[in-house]
Amino acid sequence: MNKAEIGKVLAIAVSIDARLGATDEAGFRAKVEGWSLALTEAMDFEFARDAVGKHYKSATDSVMPAHLNAMWTAHRSRQHEIDNVRAIGSSVKSQGMPDDVRQKLKVMGLINE
């Protein structure tokens, strides 16, 4: 994410939680700079935007970069697990997979045949 996108994410968070607001433009720019240093570099705007909404659906504390980083790490871990299952299901070695397991993976959309 670039700093402009981080600014948009922070603006969304401020619109939900006034505690995050800065008193002036210089203060907001400083917050954007701080968040840009703290957020995981690989995180994309859409994920961060959605993560802010998810945070405030279940929490009353102010969202911080660490919250978003933890959500990103969990998301990437799930994606890696799904990718691994797809790779196993599509490999030649998976031809010996029990039919019921193969069918469940197909229903879940994890393998294509």
Coordinates of C-alpha atoms in Angstrom, one line a residue:
M1 CA 0.0 0.0 0.0
N2 CA 1.2 3.5 -0.7
K3 CA 0.8 6.4 1.7
A4 CA -2.2 7.8 -0.1
E5 CA -4.0 4.4 0.3
I6 CA -2.9 4.3 4.0
G7 CA -4.4 7.8 4.4
K8 CA -7.7 6.5 3.0
V9 CA -7.7 3.5 5.4
L10 CA -6.9 5.8 8.3
A11 CA -9.7 8.2 7.2
I12 CA -12.2 5.4 7.2
A13 CA -11.0 4.4 10.6
V14 CA -11.4 8.0 11.8
S15 CA -14.9 8.2 10.4
I16 CA -15.8 5.3 12.6
D17 CA -13.7 6.1 15.6
A18 CA -13.1 9.8 16.4
R19 CA -10.4 8.8 19.0
L20 CA -8.0 8.3 16.0
G21 CA -8.5 11.7 14.6
A22 CA -5.8 14.4 14.4
T23 CA -6.4 18.0 15.3
D24 CA -5.0 19.3 12.1
E25 CA -3.6 18.2 8.7
A26 CA 0.0 18.0 10.0
G27 CA -1.2 15.6 12.7
F28 CA -3.1 13.5 10.2
R29 CA 0.0 13.3 7.9
A30 CA 2.1 12.3 10.9
K31 CA -0.4 9.5 11.7
V32 CA -0.2 8.3 8.1
E33 CA 3.6 8.3 8.2
G34 CA 3.5 6.3 11.5
W35 CA 1.0 3.8 10.0
S36 CA 3.1 3.4 6.9
L37 CA 6.0 2.4 9.1
A38 CA 4.0 0.0 11.1
L39 CA 1.8 -1.8 8.5
T40 CA 3.0 -4.9 6.8
E41 CA 4.3 -3.8 3.4
A42 CA 2.6 -6.6 1.4
M43 CA -0.9 -5.7 2.7
D44 CA -3.2 -4.3 0.0
F45 CA -5.7 -1.5 0.3
E46 CA -8.8 -3.6 -0.1
F47 CA -7.8 -5.9 2.6
A48 CA -6.9 -3.1 5.0
R49 CA -10.1 -1.2 4.3
D50 CA -12.2 -4.3 4.9
A51 CA -10.1 -5.2 8.0
V52 CA -11.0 -1.9 9.6
G53 CA -14.7 -2.6 9.1
K54 CA -14.3 -6.1 10.5
H55 CA -12.4 -4.8 13.6
Y56 CA -15.1 -2.4 14.5
K57 CA -17.9 -5.0 14.0
S58 CA -16.6 -6.8 17.1
A59 CA -14.3 -4.5 19.0
T60 CA -14.6 -1.2 20.8
D61 CA -10.9 -0.4 21.1
S62 CA -9.3 1.8 18.5
V63 CA -7.9 -0.1 15.5
M64 CA -4.1 0.0 15.3
P65 CA -1.6 -1.3 12.7
A66 CA -0.9 -4.3 14.9
H67 CA -4.6 -5.4 14.6
L68 CA -4.5 -5.1 10.8
N69 CA -1.1 -6.9 10.7
A70 CA -2.5 -9.8 12.8
M71 CA -5.5 -10.1 10.5
W72 CA -3.2 -10.0 7.4
T73 CA -1.0 -12.8 8.8
A74 CA -4.0 -15.0 9.5
H75 CA -5.4 -14.3 6.0
R76 CA -2.2 -15.1 4.3
S77 CA -1.9 -18.3 6.4
R78 CA -5.4 -19.4 5.3
Q79 CA -4.5 -18.6 1.7
H80 CA -1.3 -20.7 1.9
E81 CA -3.3 -23.6 3.4
I82 CA -5.9 -23.4 0.6
D83 CA -3.1 -23.3 -2.0
N84 CA -1.5 -26.3 -0.5
V85 CA -4.7 -28.3 -0.5
R86 CA -5.3 -27.3 -4.1
A87 CA -1.8 -28.4 -5.0
I88 CA -2.3 -31.7 -3.3
G89 CA -5.7 -32.3 -4.9
S90 CA -4.4 -31.5 -8.4
S91 CA -1.2 -33.5 -8.2
V92 CA -0.6 -36.9 -9.8
K93 CA 0.0 -38.3 -6.2
S94 CA -3.6 -37.4 -5.3
Q95 CA -5.0 -39.9 -7.7
G96 CA -4.9 -42.4 -4.9
M97 CA -7.0 -40.1 -2.7
P98 CA -10.2 -41.7 -1.4
D99 CA -13.2 -40.7 -3.5
D100 CA -15.1 -39.2 -0.5
V101 CA -12.2 -36.9 0.3
R102 CA -11.8 -35.9 -3.3
Q103 CA -15.6 -35.2 -3.5
K104 CA -15.5 -33.0 -0.4
L105 CA -12.5 -31.0 -1.8
K106 CA -14.4 -30.5 -5.0
V107 CA -17.6 -29.3 -3.2
M108 CA -15.4 -26.9 -1.2
G109 CA -14.0 -25.6 -4.5
L110 CA -10.4 -26.5 -3.5
I111 CA -9.8 -28.9 -6.5
N112 CA -11.1 -28.9 -10.0
E113 CA -11.6 -32.0 -12.2

